[in-house]
mmCIF file of C-alpha atoms in Angstrom:
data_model
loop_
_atom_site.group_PDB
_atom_site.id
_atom_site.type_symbol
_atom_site.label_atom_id
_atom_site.label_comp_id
_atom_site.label_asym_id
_atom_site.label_seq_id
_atom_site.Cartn_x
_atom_site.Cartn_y
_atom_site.Cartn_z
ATOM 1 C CA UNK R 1320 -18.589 -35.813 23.174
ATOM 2 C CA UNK R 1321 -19.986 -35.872 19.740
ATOM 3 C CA UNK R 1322 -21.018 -32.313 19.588
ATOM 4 C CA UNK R 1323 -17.494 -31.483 20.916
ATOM 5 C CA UNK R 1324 -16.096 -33.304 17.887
ATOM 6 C CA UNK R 1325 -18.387 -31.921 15.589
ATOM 7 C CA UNK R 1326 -17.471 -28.321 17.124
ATOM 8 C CA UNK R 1327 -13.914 -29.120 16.941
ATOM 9 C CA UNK R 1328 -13.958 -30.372 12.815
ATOM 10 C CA UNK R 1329 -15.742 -27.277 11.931
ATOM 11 C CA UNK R 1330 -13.656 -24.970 13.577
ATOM 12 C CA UNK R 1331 -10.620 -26.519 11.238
ATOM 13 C CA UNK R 1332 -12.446 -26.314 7.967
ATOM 14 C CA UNK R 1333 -11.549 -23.358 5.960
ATOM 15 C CA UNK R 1334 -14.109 -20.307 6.167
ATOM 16 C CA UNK R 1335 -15.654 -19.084 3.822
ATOM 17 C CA UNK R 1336 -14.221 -15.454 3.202
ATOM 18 C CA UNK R 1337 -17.927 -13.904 2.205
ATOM 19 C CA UNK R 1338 -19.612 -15.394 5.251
ATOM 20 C CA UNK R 1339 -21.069 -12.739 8.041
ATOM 21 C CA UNK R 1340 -20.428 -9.798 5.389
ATOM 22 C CA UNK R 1341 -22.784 -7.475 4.662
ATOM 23 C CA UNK R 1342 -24.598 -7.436 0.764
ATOM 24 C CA UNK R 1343 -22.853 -4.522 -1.143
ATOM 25 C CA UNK R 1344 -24.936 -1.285 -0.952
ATOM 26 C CA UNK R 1345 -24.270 -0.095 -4.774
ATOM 27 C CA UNK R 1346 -22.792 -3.160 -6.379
ATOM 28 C CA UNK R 1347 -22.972 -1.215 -10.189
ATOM 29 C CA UNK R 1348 -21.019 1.358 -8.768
ATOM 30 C CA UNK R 1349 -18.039 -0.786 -6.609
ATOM 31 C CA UNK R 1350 -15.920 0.252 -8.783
ATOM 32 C CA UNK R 1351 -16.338 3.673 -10.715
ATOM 33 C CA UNK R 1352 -14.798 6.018 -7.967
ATOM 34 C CA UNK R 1353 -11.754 4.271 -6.482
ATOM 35 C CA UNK R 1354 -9.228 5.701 -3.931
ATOM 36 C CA UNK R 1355 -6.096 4.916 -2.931
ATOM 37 C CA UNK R 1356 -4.442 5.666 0.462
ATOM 38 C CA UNK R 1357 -1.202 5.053 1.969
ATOM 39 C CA UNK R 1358 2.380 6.185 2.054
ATOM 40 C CA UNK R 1359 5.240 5.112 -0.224
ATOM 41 C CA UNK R 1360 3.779 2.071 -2.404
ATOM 42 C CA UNK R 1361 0.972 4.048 -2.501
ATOM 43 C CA UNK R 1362 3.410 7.037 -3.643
ATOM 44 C CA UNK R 1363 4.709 4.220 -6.482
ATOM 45 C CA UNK R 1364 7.486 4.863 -4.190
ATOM 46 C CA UNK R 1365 10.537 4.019 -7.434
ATOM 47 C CA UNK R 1366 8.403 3.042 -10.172
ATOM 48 C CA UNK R 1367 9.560 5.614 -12.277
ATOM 49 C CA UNK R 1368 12.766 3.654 -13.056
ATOM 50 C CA UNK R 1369 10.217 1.490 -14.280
ATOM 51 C CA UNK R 1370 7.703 3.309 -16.451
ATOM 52 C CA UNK R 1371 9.850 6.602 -17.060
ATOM 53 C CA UNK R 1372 7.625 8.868 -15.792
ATOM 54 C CA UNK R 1373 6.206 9.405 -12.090
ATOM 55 C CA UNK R 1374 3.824 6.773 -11.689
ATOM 56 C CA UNK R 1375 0.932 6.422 -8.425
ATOM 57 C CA UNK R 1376 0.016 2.739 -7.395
ATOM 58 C CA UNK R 1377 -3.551 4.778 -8.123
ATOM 59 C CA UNK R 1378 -2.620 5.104 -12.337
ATOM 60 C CA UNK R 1379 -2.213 0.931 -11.650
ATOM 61 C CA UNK R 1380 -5.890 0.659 -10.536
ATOM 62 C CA UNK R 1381 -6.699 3.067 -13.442
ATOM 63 C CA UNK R 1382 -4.721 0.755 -16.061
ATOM 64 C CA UNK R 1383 -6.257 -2.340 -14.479
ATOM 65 C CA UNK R 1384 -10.064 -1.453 -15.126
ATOM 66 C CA UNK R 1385 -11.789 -1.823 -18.286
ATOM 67 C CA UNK R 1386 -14.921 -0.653 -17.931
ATOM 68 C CA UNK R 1387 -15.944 3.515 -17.470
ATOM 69 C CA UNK R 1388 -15.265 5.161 -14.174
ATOM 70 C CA UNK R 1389 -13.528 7.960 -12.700
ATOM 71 C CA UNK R 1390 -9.956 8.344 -12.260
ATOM 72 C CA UNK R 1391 -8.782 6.836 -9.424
ATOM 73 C CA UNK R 1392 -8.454 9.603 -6.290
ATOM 74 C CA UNK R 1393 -4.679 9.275 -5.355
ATOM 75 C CA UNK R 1394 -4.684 10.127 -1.776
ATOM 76 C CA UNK R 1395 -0.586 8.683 -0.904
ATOM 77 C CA UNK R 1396 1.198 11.027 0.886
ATOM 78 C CA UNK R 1397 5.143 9.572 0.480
ATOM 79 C CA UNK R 1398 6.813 10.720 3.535
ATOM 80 C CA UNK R 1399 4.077 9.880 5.886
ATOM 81 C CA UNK R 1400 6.327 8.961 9.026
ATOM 82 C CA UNK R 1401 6.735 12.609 9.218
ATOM 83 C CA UNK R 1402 3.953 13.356 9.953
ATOM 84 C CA UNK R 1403 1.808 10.341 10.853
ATOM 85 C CA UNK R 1404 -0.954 11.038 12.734
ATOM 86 C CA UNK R 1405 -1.607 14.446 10.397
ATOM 87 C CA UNK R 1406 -1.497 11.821 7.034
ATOM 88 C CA UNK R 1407 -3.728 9.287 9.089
ATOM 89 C CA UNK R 1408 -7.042 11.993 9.130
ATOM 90 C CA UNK R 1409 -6.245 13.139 5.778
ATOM 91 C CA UNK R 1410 -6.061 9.834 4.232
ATOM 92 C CA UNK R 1411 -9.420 8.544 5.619
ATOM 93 C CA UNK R 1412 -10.788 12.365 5.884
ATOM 94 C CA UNK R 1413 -10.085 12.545 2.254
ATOM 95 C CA UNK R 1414 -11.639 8.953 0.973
ATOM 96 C CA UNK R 1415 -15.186 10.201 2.808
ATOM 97 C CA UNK R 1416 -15.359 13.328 1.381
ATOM 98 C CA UNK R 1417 -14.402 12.540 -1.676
ATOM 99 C CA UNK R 1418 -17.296 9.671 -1.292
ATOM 100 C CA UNK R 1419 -15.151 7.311 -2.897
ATOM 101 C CA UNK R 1420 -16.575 3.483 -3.320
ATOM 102 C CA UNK R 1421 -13.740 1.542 -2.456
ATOM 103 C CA UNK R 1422 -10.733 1.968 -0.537
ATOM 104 C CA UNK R 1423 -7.161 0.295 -1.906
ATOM 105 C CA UNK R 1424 -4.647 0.988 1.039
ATOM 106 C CA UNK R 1425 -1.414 -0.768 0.453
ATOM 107 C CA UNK R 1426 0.582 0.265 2.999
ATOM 108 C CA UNK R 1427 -1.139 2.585 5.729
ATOM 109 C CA UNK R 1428 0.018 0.544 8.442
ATOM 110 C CA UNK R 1429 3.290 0.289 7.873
ATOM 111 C CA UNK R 1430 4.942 3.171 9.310
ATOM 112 C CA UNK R 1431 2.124 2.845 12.434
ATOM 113 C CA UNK R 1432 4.226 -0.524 13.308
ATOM 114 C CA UNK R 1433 7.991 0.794 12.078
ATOM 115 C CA UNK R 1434 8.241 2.901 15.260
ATOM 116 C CA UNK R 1435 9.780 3.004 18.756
ATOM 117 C CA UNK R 1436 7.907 0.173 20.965
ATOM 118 C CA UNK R 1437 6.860 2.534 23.457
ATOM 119 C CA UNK R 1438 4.862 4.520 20.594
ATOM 120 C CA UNK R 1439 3.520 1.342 18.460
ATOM 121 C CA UNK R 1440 0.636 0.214 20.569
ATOM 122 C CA UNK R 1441 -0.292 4.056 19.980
ATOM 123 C CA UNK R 1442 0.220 4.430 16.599
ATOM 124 C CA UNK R 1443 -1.735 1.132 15.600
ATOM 125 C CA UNK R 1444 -4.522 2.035 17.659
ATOM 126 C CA UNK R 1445 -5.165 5.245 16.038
ATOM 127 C CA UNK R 1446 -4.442 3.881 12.414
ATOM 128 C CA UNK R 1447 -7.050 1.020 13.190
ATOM 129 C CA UNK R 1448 -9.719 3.493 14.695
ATOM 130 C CA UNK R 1449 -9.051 6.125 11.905
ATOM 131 C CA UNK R 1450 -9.703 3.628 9.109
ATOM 132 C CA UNK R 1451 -13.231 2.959 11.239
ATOM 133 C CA UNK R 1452 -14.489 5.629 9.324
ATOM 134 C CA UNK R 1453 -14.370 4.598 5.924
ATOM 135 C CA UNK R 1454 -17.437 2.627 5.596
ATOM 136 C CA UNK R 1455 -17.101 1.040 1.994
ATOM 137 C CA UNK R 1456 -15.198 -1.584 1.147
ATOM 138 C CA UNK R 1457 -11.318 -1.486 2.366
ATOM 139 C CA UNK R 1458 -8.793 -3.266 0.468
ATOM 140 C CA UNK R 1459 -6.233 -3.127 3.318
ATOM 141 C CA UNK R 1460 -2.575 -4.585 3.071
ATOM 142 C CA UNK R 1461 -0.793 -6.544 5.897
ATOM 143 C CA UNK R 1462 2.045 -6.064 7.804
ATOM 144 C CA UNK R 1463 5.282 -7.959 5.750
ATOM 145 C CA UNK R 1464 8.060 -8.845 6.795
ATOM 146 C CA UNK R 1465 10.377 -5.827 8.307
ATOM 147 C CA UNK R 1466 13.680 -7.168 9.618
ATOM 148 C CA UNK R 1467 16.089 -6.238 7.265
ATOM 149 C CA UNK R 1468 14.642 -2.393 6.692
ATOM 150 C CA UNK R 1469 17.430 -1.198 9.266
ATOM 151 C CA UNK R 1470 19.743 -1.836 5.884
ATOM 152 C CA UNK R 1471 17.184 -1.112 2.993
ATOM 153 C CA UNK R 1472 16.708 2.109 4.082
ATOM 154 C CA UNK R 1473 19.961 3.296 5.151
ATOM 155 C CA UNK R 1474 20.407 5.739 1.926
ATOM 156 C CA UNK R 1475 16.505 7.851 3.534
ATOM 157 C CA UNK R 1476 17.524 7.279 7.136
ATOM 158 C CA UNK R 1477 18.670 4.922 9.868
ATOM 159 C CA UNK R 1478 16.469 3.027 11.643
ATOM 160 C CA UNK R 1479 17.327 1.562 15.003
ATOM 161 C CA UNK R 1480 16.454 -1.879 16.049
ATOM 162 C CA UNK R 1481 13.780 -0.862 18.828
ATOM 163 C CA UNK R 1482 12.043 0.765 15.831
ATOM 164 C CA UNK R 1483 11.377 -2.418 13.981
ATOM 165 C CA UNK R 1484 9.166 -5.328 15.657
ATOM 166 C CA UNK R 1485 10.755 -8.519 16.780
ATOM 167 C CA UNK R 1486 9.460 -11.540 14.534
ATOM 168 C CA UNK R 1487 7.189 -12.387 18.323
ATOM 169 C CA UNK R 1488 5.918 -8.791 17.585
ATOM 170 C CA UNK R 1489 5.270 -8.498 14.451
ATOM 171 C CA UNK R 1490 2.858 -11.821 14.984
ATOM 172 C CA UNK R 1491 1.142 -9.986 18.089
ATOM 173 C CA UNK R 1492 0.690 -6.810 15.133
ATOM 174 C CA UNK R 1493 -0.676 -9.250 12.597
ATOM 175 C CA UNK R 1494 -2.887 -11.251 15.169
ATOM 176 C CA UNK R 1495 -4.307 -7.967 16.512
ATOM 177 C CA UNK R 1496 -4.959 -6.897 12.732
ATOM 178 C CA UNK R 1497 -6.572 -10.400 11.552
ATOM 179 C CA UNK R 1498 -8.468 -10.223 15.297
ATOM 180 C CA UNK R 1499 -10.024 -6.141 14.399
ATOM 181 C CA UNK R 1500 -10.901 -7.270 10.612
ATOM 182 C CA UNK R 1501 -13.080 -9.962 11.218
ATOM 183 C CA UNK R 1502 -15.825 -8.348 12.886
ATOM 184 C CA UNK R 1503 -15.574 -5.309 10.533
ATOM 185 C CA UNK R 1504 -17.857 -6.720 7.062
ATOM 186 C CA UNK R 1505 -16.509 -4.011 5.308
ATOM 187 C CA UNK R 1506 -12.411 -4.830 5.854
ATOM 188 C CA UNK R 1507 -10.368 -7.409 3.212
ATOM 189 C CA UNK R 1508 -6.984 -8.209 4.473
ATOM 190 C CA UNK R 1509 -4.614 -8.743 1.216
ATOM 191 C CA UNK R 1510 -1.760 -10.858 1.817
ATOM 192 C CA UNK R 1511 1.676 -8.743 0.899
ATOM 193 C CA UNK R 1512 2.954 -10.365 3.193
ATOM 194 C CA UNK R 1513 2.748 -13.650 1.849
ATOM 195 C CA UNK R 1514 3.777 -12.448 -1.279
ATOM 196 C CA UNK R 1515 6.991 -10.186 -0.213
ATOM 197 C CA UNK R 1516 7.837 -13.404 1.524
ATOM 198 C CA UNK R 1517 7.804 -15.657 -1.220
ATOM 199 C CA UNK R 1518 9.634 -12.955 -3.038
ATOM 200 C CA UNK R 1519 12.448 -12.466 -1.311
ATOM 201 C CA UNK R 1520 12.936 -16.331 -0.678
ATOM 202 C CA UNK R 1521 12.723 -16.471 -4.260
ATOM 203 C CA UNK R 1522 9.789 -19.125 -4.521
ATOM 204 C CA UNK R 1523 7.029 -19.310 -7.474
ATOM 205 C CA UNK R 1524 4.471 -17.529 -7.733
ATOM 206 C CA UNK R 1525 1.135 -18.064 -9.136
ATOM 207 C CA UNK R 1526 -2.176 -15.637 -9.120
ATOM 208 C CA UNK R 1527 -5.110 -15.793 -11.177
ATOM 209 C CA UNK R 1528 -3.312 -16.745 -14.698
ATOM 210 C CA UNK R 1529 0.188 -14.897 -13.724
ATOM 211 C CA UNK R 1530 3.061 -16.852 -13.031
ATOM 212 C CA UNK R 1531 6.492 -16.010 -11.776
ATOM 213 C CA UNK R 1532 9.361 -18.749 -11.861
ATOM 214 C CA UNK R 1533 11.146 -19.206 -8.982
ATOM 215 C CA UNK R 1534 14.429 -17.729 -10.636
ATOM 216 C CA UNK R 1535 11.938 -14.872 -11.919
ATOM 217 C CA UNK R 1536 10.151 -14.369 -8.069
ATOM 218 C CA UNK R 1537 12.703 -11.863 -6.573
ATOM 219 C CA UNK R 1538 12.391 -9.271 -9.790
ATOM 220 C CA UNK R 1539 8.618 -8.360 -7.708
ATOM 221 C CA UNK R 1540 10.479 -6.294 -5.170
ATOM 222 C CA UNK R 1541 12.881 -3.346 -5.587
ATOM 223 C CA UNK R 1542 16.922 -3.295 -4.819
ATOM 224 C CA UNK R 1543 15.465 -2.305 -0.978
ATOM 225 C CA UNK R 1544 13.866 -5.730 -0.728
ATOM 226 C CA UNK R 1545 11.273 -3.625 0.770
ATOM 227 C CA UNK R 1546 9.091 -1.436 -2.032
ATOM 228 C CA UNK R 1547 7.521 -3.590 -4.449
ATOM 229 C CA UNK R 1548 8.396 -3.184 -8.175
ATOM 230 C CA UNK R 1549 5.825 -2.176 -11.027
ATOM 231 C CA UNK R 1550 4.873 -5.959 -11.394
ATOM 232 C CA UNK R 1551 5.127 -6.639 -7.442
ATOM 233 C CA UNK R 1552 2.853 -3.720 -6.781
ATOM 234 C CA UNK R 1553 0.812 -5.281 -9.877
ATOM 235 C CA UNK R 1554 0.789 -8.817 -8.118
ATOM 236 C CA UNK R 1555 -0.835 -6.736 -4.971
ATOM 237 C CA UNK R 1556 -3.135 -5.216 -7.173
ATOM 238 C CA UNK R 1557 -4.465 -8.560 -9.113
ATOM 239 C CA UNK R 1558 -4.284 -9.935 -5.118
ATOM 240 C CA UNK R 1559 -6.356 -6.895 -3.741
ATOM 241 C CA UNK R 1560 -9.044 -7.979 -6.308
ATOM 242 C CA UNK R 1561 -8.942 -11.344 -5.903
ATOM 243 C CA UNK R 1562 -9.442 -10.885 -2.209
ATOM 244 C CA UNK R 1563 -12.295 -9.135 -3.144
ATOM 245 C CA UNK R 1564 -14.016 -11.503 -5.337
ATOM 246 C CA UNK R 1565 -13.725 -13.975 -2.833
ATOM 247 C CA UNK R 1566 -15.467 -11.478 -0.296
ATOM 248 C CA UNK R 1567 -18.120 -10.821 -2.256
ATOM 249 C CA UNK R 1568 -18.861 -14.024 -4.970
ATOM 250 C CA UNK R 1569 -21.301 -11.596 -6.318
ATOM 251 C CA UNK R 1570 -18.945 -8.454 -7.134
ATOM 252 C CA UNK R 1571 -19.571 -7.400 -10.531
ATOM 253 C CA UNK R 1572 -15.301 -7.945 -11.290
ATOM 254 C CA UNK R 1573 -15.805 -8.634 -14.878
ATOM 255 C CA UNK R 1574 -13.962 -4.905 -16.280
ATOM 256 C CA UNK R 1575 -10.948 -6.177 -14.404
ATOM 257 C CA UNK R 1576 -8.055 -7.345 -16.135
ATOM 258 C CA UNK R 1577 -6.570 -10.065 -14.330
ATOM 259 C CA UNK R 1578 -3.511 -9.813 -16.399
ATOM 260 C CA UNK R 1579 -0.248 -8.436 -15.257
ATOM 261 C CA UNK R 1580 1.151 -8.538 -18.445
ATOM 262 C CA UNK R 1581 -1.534 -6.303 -20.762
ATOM 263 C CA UNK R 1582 -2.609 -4.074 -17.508
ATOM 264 C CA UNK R 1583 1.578 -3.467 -17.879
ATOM 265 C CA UNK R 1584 1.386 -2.845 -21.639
ATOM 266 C CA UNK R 1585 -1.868 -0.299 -20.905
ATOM 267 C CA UNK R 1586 -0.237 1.444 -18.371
ATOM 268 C CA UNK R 1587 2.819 1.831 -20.283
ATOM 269 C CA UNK R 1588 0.568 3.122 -23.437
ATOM 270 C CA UNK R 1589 -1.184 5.500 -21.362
ATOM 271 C CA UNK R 1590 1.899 6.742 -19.313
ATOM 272 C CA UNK R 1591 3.469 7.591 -23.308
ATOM 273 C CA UNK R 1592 3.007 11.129 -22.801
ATOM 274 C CA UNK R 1593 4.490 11.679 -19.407
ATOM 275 C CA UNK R 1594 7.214 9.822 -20.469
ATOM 276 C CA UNK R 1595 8.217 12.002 -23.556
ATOM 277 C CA UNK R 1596 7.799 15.082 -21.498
ATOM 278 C CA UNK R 1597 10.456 13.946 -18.970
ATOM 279 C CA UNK R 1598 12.805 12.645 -21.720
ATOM 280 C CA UNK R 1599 12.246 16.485 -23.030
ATOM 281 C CA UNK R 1600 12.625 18.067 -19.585
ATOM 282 C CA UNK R 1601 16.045 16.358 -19.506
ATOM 283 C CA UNK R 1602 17.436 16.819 -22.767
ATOM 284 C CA UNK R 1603 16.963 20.771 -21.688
ATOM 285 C CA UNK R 1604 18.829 20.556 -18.941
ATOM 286 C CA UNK R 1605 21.506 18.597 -20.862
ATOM 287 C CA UNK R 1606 21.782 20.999 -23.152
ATOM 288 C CA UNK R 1607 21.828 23.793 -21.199
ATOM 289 C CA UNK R 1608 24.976 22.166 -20.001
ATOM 290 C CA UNK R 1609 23.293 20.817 -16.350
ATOM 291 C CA UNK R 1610 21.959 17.935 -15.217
ATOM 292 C CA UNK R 1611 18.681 16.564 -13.741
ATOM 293 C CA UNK R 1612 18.463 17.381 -9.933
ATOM 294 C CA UNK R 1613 19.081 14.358 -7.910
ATOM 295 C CA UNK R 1614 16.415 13.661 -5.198
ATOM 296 C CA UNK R 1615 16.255 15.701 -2.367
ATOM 297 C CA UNK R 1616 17.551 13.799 0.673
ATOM 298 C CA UNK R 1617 15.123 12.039 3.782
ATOM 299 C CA UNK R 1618 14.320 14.351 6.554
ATOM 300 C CA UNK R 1619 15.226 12.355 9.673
ATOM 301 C CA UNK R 1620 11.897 10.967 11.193
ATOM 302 C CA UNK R 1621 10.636 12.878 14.363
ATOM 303 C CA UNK R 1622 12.455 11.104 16.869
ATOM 304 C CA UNK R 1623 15.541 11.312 15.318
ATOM 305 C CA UNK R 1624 15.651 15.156 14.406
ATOM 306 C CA UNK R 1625 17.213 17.667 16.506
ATOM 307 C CA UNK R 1626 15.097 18.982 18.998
ATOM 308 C CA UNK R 1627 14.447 22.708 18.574
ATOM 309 C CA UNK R 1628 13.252 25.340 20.556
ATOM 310 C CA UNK R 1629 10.390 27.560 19.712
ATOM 311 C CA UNK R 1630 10.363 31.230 18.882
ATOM 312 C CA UNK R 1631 8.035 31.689 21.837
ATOM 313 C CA UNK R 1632 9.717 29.216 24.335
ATOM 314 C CA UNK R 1633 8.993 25.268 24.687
ATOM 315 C CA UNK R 1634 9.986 22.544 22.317
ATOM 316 C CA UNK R 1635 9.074 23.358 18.454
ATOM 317 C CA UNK R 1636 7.472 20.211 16.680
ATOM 318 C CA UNK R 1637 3.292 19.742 16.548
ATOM 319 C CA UNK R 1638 1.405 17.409 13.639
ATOM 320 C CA UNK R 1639 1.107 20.534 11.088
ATOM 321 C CA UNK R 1640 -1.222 18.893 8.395
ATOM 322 C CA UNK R 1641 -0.003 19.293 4.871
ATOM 323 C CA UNK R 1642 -1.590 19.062 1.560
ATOM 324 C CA UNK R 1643 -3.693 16.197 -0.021
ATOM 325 C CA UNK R 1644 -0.683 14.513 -1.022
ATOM 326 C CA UNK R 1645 1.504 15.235 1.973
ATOM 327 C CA UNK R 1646 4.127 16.263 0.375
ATOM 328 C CA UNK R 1647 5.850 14.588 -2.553
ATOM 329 C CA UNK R 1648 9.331 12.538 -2.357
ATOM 330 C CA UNK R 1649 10.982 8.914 -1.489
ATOM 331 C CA UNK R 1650 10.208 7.250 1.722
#
């Protein structure tokens, strides 16, 4: 009976979040060649409203480290639901190759659990064994919140209710996600989800030194209440490290600055020139008496398109790949 206690207390004490993981192979070098996969936070899906230029959740990770290294390899492909399976290989296909030593991947597994339930258990499956093959460490976002996407995203496209999980299976999705991390010494689950929550009930927030009042709190995500904004997907960023620090005590973190505020101020500093050259871009076209093109509209998703037939008989469609970035847009 007293072992059975004794089992019982320590299975209610908190684990520590570095226990059963492997040492980091290259330590020095955790840091110098980052990539970043993922659809539209990954995109820095309407940060541009933001920062005035087009800006990649990647440029965030560049702004955010102080210390030399390599530009951050921006692997988001925007419209991903398009084409999922196709962005799924290139996204992991891509981090390999490009040998990068660490993974940041926002939102990959979004649009594998914003799907028809028939097709969900498929889609997850194949996210989760694609991501298998990136063997450094992967900074991998949860699954948030998605009830009220049916009216964020009406402008891109409608979404029907058997596309979004039920609250009961969404918490299957994140059980089955906490349940395939564990084992995996390489995988760090970062809480979005926690923190889109908090945002949207408009609760304080507080993260290594940054602080959002309550009143302040719902400013972190976009007019969607979906996408974050430039210091929502900067709060994921700061949380993506911190979940790494607390994976591996030993990480040498010390060129990363924990502060929203001044990474902000350097990414704004370094995004100057991009910045002029779209305020230049459209004073041409004002003066040439047009305006700037507005944003090309949403293709439907798959299942909702119209179903075509094929030059050579049968129904048109396949997974055609795409390039690196799959395809610039919203989404």
């Amino acid at each position: 009976m007293l072992s059975a206690l004794v089992c019982l207390i320590a299975s209610t004490l908190p684990q520590d979040p570095s226990a059963q993981r492997p040492a980091l192979r290259e330590p020095e070098k955790l840091l110098t060649r980052v990539a970043v996969i993922g659809a539209s936070v990954a995109d820095g899906k309407g940060l541009e409203t933001e920062v005035g230029a087009r800006t990649a959740f990647a440029e965030l990770v560049h702004a955010s480290l102080r210390s030399a290294h390599e530009n951050p390899i921006d692997l988001a492909a925007p419209r991903a639901w398009i084409q999922f399976d196709s962005n799924l290989r290139q996204w992991t296909a891509g981090a390999v190759a490009r040998k990068a030593t660490l993974v940041i991947a926002p939102d990959v597994l979004w649009w594998a659990a914003i799907a028809p339930a028939a097709e969900r258990e498929g889609r997850i499956s194949r996210s989760l064994s694609a991501l298998e093959r990136i063997d450094v460490p992967l900074l991998l976002g949860d699954l948030p919140d998605m009830a009220h996407l049916a009216t964020a995203l009406k402008t891109d496209f409608s979404l029907s209710v058997g596309q979004l999980p039920t609250p009961e299976e969404l918490l299957a999705l994140r059980q089955r996600l906490e349940g395939w991390s564990k084992p995996r010494g390489n995988v760090v689950l970062v809480p979005l989800a926690r923190w889109h929550a908090a945002a949207l009930a408009g609760q304080r927030i507080e993260l290594r030194g940054n602080a959002f009042a309550a009143e302040e709190s719902r400013r972190l995500v976009q007019p969607d209440r979906f996408h974050p904004s430039l210091d929502g997907s900067l709060l994921f960023l700061v949380s993506a490290w911190d979940e790494l620090a607390k994976a591996w005590p030993g990480a040498p973190l010390d060129s990363i600055d924990w502060s929203i505020a001044s990474t902000r101020q350097r990414l704004m500093e370094q995004k100057s020139a991009d910045r002029a050259e779209e305020s230049a871009r459209r004073r041409r076209l004002e003066d040439s008496g047009r305006t700037p093109p507005a944003p090309a509209p949403e293709p439907l998703p798959p299942e909702k398109q119209p179903h075509r037939r094929a030059r050579g008989g049968g129904e048109g469609g396949g997974d055609g790949g795409g390039g690196e970035k799959g395809g610039r847009g919203g989404g």
